[in-house]
Amino acid sequence: MIPTGKVFLISGVTDMRKSIDGLSLIVAETLEMDPFSESWFIFCNRTRDKLKILFWDTNGFWLYYRRLEKGTFKWPRPSEDGAIHITKQQLGWLSG
């Protein structure tokens, strides 16, 4: 699936036990962004080997999960904004 809206990396670490409700709450309350927008929100775990991508599509949320068998993702440290806008090309780099 290709994003139709903006793509955001959520800086810092996220507890990967969180699912759709917990991640959308982070987007709404911590980042003060709209989880029902067409934006994609990408979260990473502490060991940087797992990603979750949350986005809204028409009448429901999608939640993608990726786990690396080897290596780690280069992930930004926590920032004041909490979310870093990236391009669709940069998203492609994450997906390999």
Tab-separated table of C-alpha atoms in Angstrom:
chain	number	residue	atom	x	y	z
A	1	MET	CA	0.000	0.000	0.000
A	2	ILE	CA	1.299	3.480	-0.859
A	3	PRO	CA	0.646	6.412	1.497
A	4	THR	CA	-1.648	9.133	0.162
A	5	GLY	CA	-0.859	11.587	2.955
A	6	LYS	CA	2.223	12.604	4.901
A	7	VAL	CA	4.558	10.107	6.586
A	8	PHE	CA	5.918	10.728	10.088
A	9	LEU	CA	8.640	8.948	12.060
A	10	ILE	CA	7.840	9.069	15.750
A	11	SER	CA	11.208	9.805	17.362
A	12	GLY	CA	12.428	7.917	20.415
A	13	VAL	CA	11.193	4.496	21.462
A	14	THR	CA	7.689	3.076	21.622
A	15	ASP	CA	6.411	0.134	23.636
A	16	MET	CA	5.600	-2.429	20.934
A	17	ARG	CA	2.947	-3.997	23.163
A	18	LYS	CA	0.759	-1.064	22.145
A	19	SER	CA	-1.717	-1.771	19.403
A	20	ILE	CA	-4.084	0.450	17.423
A	21	ASP	CA	-5.776	2.133	20.385
A	22	GLY	CA	-2.542	2.832	22.275
A	23	LEU	CA	-0.663	4.099	19.219
A	24	SER	CA	-3.539	6.326	18.081
A	25	LEU	CA	-3.662	7.767	21.611
A	26	ILE	CA	0.049	8.673	21.331
A	27	VAL	CA	-0.650	10.404	18.011
A	28	ALA	CA	-3.644	12.333	19.376
A	29	GLU	CA	-2.527	13.245	22.898
A	30	THR	CA	1.273	13.307	22.888
A	31	LEU	CA	1.874	14.554	19.339
A	32	GLU	CA	-1.380	16.551	19.111
A	33	MET	CA	-1.970	15.234	15.597
A	34	ASP	CA	-5.052	13.656	14.030
A	35	PRO	CA	-4.793	9.846	13.832
A	36	PHE	CA	-7.790	9.877	11.432
A	37	SER	CA	-5.901	11.910	8.830
A	38	GLU	CA	-4.374	10.264	5.777
A	39	SER	CA	-0.944	10.423	7.442
A	40	TRP	CA	1.158	7.386	8.263
A	41	PHE	CA	2.775	7.218	11.720
A	42	ILE	CA	5.833	4.982	12.146
A	43	PHE	CA	6.939	3.769	15.592
A	44	CYS	CA	10.115	1.897	16.588
A	45	ASN	CA	11.005	-0.241	19.621
A	46	ARG	CA	13.942	0.173	22.025
A	47	THR	CA	16.218	-2.352	20.280
A	48	ARG	CA	15.397	-0.747	16.898
A	49	ASP	CA	14.586	-4.041	15.191
A	50	LYS	CA	10.789	-3.651	15.039
A	51	LEU	CA	8.517	-1.054	13.409
A	52	LYS	CA	4.790	-0.452	13.510
A	53	ILE	CA	3.023	1.743	10.973
A	54	LEU	CA	-0.400	3.109	11.880
A	55	PHE	CA	-2.764	4.830	9.466
A	56	TRP	CA	-6.456	5.429	8.888
A	57	ASP	CA	-8.116	4.265	5.658
A	58	THR	CA	-11.766	5.090	4.871
A	59	ASN	CA	-13.467	3.359	7.806
A	60	GLY	CA	-10.754	1.668	9.842
A	61	PHE	CA	-7.148	1.626	10.976
A	62	TRP	CA	-4.337	-0.355	9.372
A	63	LEU	CA	-1.433	-1.533	11.510
A	64	TYR	CA	1.666	-2.857	9.758
A	65	TYR	CA	4.406	-4.629	11.712
A	66	ARG	CA	7.962	-5.273	10.566
A	67	ARG	CA	10.666	-7.243	12.393
A	68	LEU	CA	14.262	-7.458	11.230
A	69	GLU	CA	16.002	-10.804	11.631
A	70	LYS	CA	19.432	-9.132	11.427
A	71	GLY	CA	20.531	-5.548	11.960
A	72	THR	CA	18.701	-2.503	13.252
A	73	PHE	CA	16.948	0.580	11.957
A	74	LYS	CA	18.707	3.927	12.358
A	75	TRP	CA	16.191	5.835	14.419
A	76	PRO	CA	16.148	9.458	15.623
A	77	ARG	CA	16.485	10.211	19.311
A	78	PRO	CA	13.516	11.809	21.062
A	79	SER	CA	12.902	15.337	19.806
A	80	GLU	CA	10.728	18.189	21.017
A	81	ASP	CA	8.349	17.736	18.096
A	82	GLY	CA	8.150	13.987	18.587
A	83	ALA	CA	7.322	13.458	14.904
A	84	ILE	CA	9.627	13.904	11.925
A	85	HIS	CA	8.138	14.301	8.460
A	86	ILE	CA	9.775	12.023	5.865
A	87	THR	CA	9.213	11.539	2.145
A	88	LYS	CA	7.637	8.511	0.520
A	89	GLN	CA	11.060	7.698	-0.932
A	90	GLN	CA	12.560	7.632	2.573
A	91	LEU	CA	9.725	5.327	3.648
A	92	GLY	CA	10.764	3.007	0.812
A	93	TRP	CA	14.278	2.895	2.250
A	94	LEU	CA	12.832	1.583	5.523
A	95	SER	CA	10.907	-1.161	3.783
A	96	GLY	CA	13.982	-2.365	1.934
